[in-house]
Amino acid sequence: MKWMCVLLTAASWCAAGVQSPPLGFTRTPGGTVVRVSGIAGAFVATPVEQSEVVSAGFSGTMGLLKLATTVRALDAAGEVAGKWDAPEGPALFGFDPSGGAALVWYGSTRVFSVLRGSEWAATPIDAGSLGGEVLGVALQDSRRALILVGREQLTLVRVRLSDGATERETVIGEGSGPAIVWPSGAVLFRAGEGFAYRSPDGTQQNLELPDGELTQMSAGWVQLRTEAGGQFAIRVGTDARIFELPEVSQ
């Protein structure tokens, strides 16, 4: 009945000629990209013609999809804007404040790359010098990267893109991946029996959610797909909220 109410609400918008507001994009367990629209509590999920996606991230302005040996960029409408060769395996994506540039971490080759427009640039960042597992990435601005590192305690490291030098380290505390990092320095990460959202000012909100996989849907939304198959949308911010996502509409 709950999902029926969601779909009926969406149908009433369509009947009234009102377009559902876009929320962002997600990825299904089968590797299909899904567009989510509507308002909190009344979402509609519709598939996009992208499949076999291993990893994904969406800023609201741009989306990046990692397939087996390629990366595709999507525009805000979900249309393919570029395609490039890439190493095998999954990737981590993080964006700059505009959402139009991205930092990418390829775990299989332990390489960081930056995408601006249609141009890729290698970085001198030495993953070995970070002292732990790379769990999340972002671009603070055009000159600096933010990298969440799993050590004895989670640490957010600010690194210069010009020479790979560490400028600052901020200890977050106990936690692990999966995680999402924002250009502001906000972080969403696994903590205890749930997740925690840490604001740029250091305040932290605990979220009672099961373990699963995180995908950034847009600048202010994150998808959680649980190991049991549940789908949630997390609206991040100083007062983070959790909503269930509906099944995909065909």
Short mmCIF file of C-alpha atoms in Angstrom, two decimals:
data_model
loop_
_atom_site.label_atom_id
_atom_site.label_comp_id
_atom_site.label_asym_id
_atom_site.label_seq_id
_atom_site.Cartn_x
_atom_site.Cartn_y
_atom_site.Cartn_z
CA MET A 1 0.00 0.00 0.00
CA LYS A 2 2.86 2.37 0.78
CA TRP A 3 4.39 2.02 -2.71
CA MET A 4 0.90 2.35 -4.26
CA CYS A 5 0.49 5.68 -2.48
CA VAL A 6 3.85 6.81 -3.83
CA LEU A 7 2.93 5.93 -7.40
CA LEU A 8 -0.54 7.43 -7.13
CA THR A 9 0.96 10.67 -5.87
CA ALA A 10 3.37 10.75 -8.80
CA ALA A 11 0.54 9.94 -11.19
CA SER A 12 -1.49 12.86 -9.88
CA TRP A 13 1.42 15.21 -10.72
CA CYS A 14 1.51 13.83 -14.26
CA ALA A 15 -2.27 14.22 -14.64
CA ALA A 16 -1.97 17.81 -13.54
CA GLY A 17 0.81 18.41 -16.07
CA VAL A 18 3.40 19.00 -13.34
CA GLN A 19 6.86 17.54 -13.89
CA SER A 20 8.28 15.71 -10.88
CA PRO A 21 11.32 17.58 -9.55
CA PRO A 22 14.60 15.69 -10.14
CA LEU A 23 16.39 14.30 -7.11
CA GLY A 24 19.37 12.54 -8.68
CA PHE A 25 20.54 9.20 -10.01
CA THR A 26 21.22 5.84 -8.38
CA ARG A 27 22.60 2.45 -9.36
CA THR A 28 20.75 -0.86 -9.05
CA PRO A 29 22.37 -4.15 -7.92
CA GLY A 30 22.34 -5.24 -11.58
CA GLY A 31 24.34 -2.20 -12.68
CA THR A 32 21.51 -0.15 -14.22
CA VAL A 33 21.35 3.60 -13.71
CA VAL A 34 18.06 4.94 -12.31
CA ARG A 35 16.73 8.50 -12.28
CA VAL A 36 14.92 9.43 -9.05
CA SER A 37 12.43 12.29 -9.04
CA GLY A 38 9.60 13.57 -6.88
CA ILE A 39 9.58 14.91 -3.34
CA ALA A 40 10.54 13.33 -0.04
CA GLY A 41 8.14 10.49 0.68
CA ALA A 42 6.80 10.46 -2.90
CA PHE A 43 9.67 9.38 -5.13
CA VAL A 44 9.53 7.84 -8.59
CA ALA A 45 12.42 5.75 -9.97
CA THR A 46 12.79 5.27 -13.72
CA PRO A 47 15.66 3.50 -15.56
CA VAL A 48 18.15 5.32 -17.75
CA GLU A 49 19.75 3.60 -20.75
CA GLN A 50 23.00 2.79 -18.93
CA SER A 51 23.84 -0.73 -17.77
CA GLU A 52 26.72 -2.89 -16.53
CA VAL A 53 27.83 -0.06 -14.24
CA VAL A 54 30.35 -1.12 -11.58
CA SER A 55 30.60 2.21 -9.69
CA ALA A 56 28.84 5.55 -10.01
CA GLY A 57 28.71 9.05 -8.58
CA PHE A 58 26.49 12.03 -9.40
CA SER A 59 26.97 15.67 -8.43
CA GLY A 60 23.71 17.07 -9.80
CA THR A 61 25.66 18.66 -12.64
CA MET A 62 27.62 15.64 -13.81
CA GLY A 63 27.54 11.89 -13.39
CA LEU A 64 30.42 9.45 -13.69
CA LEU A 65 29.92 5.76 -14.42
CA LYS A 66 32.64 3.12 -14.12
CA LEU A 67 32.10 0.13 -16.40
CA ALA A 68 34.48 -2.81 -16.77
CA THR A 69 37.25 -0.92 -18.58
CA THR A 70 35.74 2.48 -19.34
CA VAL A 71 34.43 5.60 -17.63
CA ARG A 72 31.42 7.49 -18.96
CA ALA A 73 30.38 11.02 -18.07
CA LEU A 74 26.70 11.97 -18.03
CA ASP A 75 25.24 15.46 -18.16
CA ALA A 76 22.50 16.67 -15.80
CA ALA A 77 19.84 15.12 -18.05
CA GLY A 78 21.49 11.71 -17.95
CA GLU A 79 22.84 11.85 -21.50
CA VAL A 80 26.35 10.57 -22.28
CA ALA A 81 28.80 13.49 -22.52
CA GLY A 82 32.06 11.54 -22.80
CA LYS A 83 33.66 8.09 -22.71
CA TRP A 84 37.25 7.10 -21.90
CA ASP A 85 39.34 4.00 -21.28
CA ALA A 86 39.93 3.18 -17.61
CA PRO A 87 41.59 0.51 -15.46
CA GLU A 88 39.61 -2.58 -14.51
CA GLY A 89 37.74 -2.71 -11.23
CA PRO A 90 35.60 -0.24 -9.25
CA ALA A 91 36.33 3.45 -8.71
CA LEU A 92 35.58 6.19 -6.17
CA PHE A 93 34.24 9.50 -7.46
CA GLY A 94 34.18 12.88 -5.73
CA PHE A 95 33.33 16.33 -7.07
CA ASP A 96 34.30 19.99 -6.76
CA PRO A 97 31.94 22.68 -5.37
CA SER A 98 30.44 23.34 -8.82
CA GLY A 99 29.86 19.64 -9.51
CA GLY A 100 31.51 20.05 -12.89
CA ALA A 101 34.94 18.59 -12.09
CA ALA A 102 35.81 15.35 -10.36
CA LEU A 103 38.56 13.45 -8.57
CA VAL A 104 38.66 9.72 -9.30
CA TRP A 105 40.43 6.98 -7.35
CA TYR A 106 41.20 3.72 -9.16
CA GLY A 107 41.90 1.16 -6.46
CA SER A 108 43.23 -1.47 -8.88
CA THR A 109 46.09 0.79 -10.00
CA ARG A 110 46.17 3.06 -6.90
CA VAL A 111 46.03 6.17 -9.07
CA PHE A 112 44.20 9.48 -8.61
CA SER A 113 42.99 11.34 -11.71
CA VAL A 114 41.15 14.64 -12.19
CA LEU A 115 38.48 15.24 -14.82
CA ARG A 116 37.73 18.83 -15.87
CA GLY A 117 35.41 19.20 -18.83
CA SER A 118 36.58 16.50 -21.21
CA GLU A 119 40.22 16.58 -20.09
CA TRP A 120 41.83 14.09 -17.72
CA ALA A 121 44.94 14.96 -15.73
CA ALA A 122 47.10 12.66 -13.62
CA THR A 123 48.02 13.81 -10.11
CA PRO A 124 51.29 13.44 -8.19
CA ILE A 125 49.42 12.17 -5.10
CA ASP A 126 51.22 9.12 -3.70
CA ALA A 127 48.62 6.76 -2.26
CA GLY A 128 51.28 4.98 -0.22
CA SER A 129 52.12 8.17 1.67
CA LEU A 130 48.54 8.53 2.93
CA GLY A 131 49.06 5.77 5.48
CA GLY A 132 45.81 3.88 5.04
CA GLU A 133 42.98 2.76 2.79
CA VAL A 134 41.37 5.37 0.53
CA LEU A 135 37.66 5.44 1.42
CA GLY A 136 36.37 8.65 -0.18
CA VAL A 137 37.53 11.58 -2.31
CA ALA A 138 36.51 15.10 -3.33
CA LEU A 139 37.96 18.30 -4.79
CA GLN A 140 37.94 21.15 -2.29
CA ASP A 141 38.78 23.57 -5.10
CA SER A 142 40.88 23.71 -8.27
CA ARG A 143 44.12 23.23 -6.31
CA ARG A 144 43.31 20.85 -3.45
CA ALA A 145 41.94 17.35 -2.99
CA LEU A 146 40.22 15.91 0.09
CA ILE A 147 40.90 12.23 0.75
CA LEU A 148 39.28 10.19 3.52
CA VAL A 149 41.78 7.63 4.77
CA GLY A 150 41.10 4.59 6.93
CA ARG A 151 43.75 4.39 9.64
CA GLU A 152 43.32 3.47 13.31
CA GLN A 153 41.00 6.47 13.19
CA LEU A 154 39.39 7.92 10.08
CA THR A 155 41.36 10.91 8.87
CA LEU A 156 40.46 13.53 6.26
CA VAL A 157 43.63 14.58 4.43
CA ARG A 158 43.89 17.77 2.36
CA VAL A 159 46.44 17.39 -0.43
CA ARG A 160 47.80 19.83 -3.02
CA LEU A 161 47.18 18.71 -6.58
CA SER A 162 50.31 20.46 -7.86
CA ASP A 163 52.85 18.37 -5.95
CA GLY A 164 50.88 15.87 -3.82
CA ALA A 165 51.99 17.46 -0.55
CA THR A 166 49.78 17.09 2.52
CA GLU A 167 48.51 20.45 3.78
CA ARG A 168 46.30 19.35 6.68
CA GLU A 169 45.00 16.26 8.43
CA THR A 170 41.71 16.21 10.34
CA VAL A 171 41.03 13.22 12.59
CA ILE A 172 37.39 12.15 12.32
CA GLY A 173 37.44 9.29 14.84
CA GLU A 174 36.40 5.66 14.76
CA GLY A 175 34.68 4.52 11.59
CA SER A 176 35.10 2.79 8.26
CA GLY A 177 33.84 2.69 4.69
CA PRO A 178 31.75 2.95 2.69
CA ALA A 179 31.96 6.73 2.76
CA ILE A 180 31.17 9.87 0.79
CA VAL A 181 33.22 13.09 0.95
CA TRP A 182 32.00 16.56 -0.09
CA PRO A 183 34.09 19.59 -1.14
CA SER A 184 33.04 21.36 2.06
CA GLY A 185 34.76 18.70 4.15
CA ALA A 186 31.51 17.02 5.19
CA VAL A 187 31.74 13.23 5.41
CA LEU A 188 29.24 10.37 5.54
CA PHE A 189 30.78 7.13 6.83
CA ARG A 190 30.11 3.83 8.53
CA ALA A 191 30.15 4.20 12.32
CA GLY A 192 29.29 1.51 14.87
CA GLU A 193 25.98 -0.15 14.00
CA GLY A 194 24.93 2.60 11.59
CA PHE A 195 26.27 5.56 9.67
CA ALA A 196 27.34 9.04 10.74
CA TYR A 197 27.19 12.38 8.95
CA ARG A 198 29.91 14.79 10.04
CA SER A 199 29.33 18.43 9.10
CA PRO A 200 32.18 20.74 8.07
CA ASP A 201 32.12 22.33 11.53
CA GLY A 202 32.76 18.95 13.15
CA THR A 203 29.28 18.26 14.53
CA GLN A 204 28.16 14.69 13.95
CA GLN A 205 24.74 13.09 13.52
CA ASN A 206 24.33 9.32 13.88
CA LEU A 207 21.96 7.55 11.49
CA GLU A 208 20.41 4.20 12.37
CA LEU A 209 20.87 2.32 9.10
CA PRO A 210 22.12 -1.17 8.19
CA ASP A 211 25.37 -1.69 6.34
CA GLY A 212 25.38 -1.41 2.56
CA GLU A 213 26.75 0.43 -0.46
CA LEU A 214 26.70 4.22 -0.81
CA THR A 215 26.29 6.15 -4.06
CA GLN A 216 26.19 9.94 -4.25
CA MET A 217 22.92 10.79 -6.05
CA SER A 218 23.38 14.58 -6.26
CA ALA A 219 24.93 17.38 -4.22
CA GLY A 220 22.64 16.80 -1.24
CA TRP A 221 21.43 13.21 -1.57
CA VAL A 222 23.05 9.79 -1.13
CA GLN A 223 21.68 6.34 -1.97
CA LEU A 224 22.16 3.46 0.46
CA ARG A 225 21.58 -0.01 -0.93
CA THR A 226 21.61 -2.51 1.94
CA GLU A 227 22.95 -6.04 1.87
CA ALA A 228 19.35 -7.27 2.26
CA GLY A 229 18.25 -5.33 -0.83
CA GLY A 230 16.69 -2.30 0.84
CA GLN A 231 16.93 1.08 -0.90
CA PHE A 232 17.19 4.35 1.02
CA ALA A 233 17.77 7.99 0.11
CA ILE A 234 19.70 10.01 2.68
CA ARG A 235 19.23 13.78 2.56
CA VAL A 236 22.46 15.10 4.04
CA GLY A 237 22.94 18.33 5.92
CA THR A 238 22.81 19.64 9.46
CA ASP A 239 19.57 17.67 9.94
CA ALA A 240 20.08 14.53 7.86
CA ARG A 241 16.91 12.61 6.94
CA ILE A 242 16.28 9.08 5.66
CA PHE A 243 13.61 8.02 3.15
CA GLU A 244 12.78 4.70 1.52
CA LEU A 245 13.14 4.54 -2.26
CA PRO A 246 10.51 2.84 -4.46
CA GLU A 247 11.00 0.05 -6.95
CA VAL A 248 11.97 1.06 -10.49
CA SER A 249 9.05 2.13 -12.68
CA GLN A 250 9.17 0.70 -16.20
#
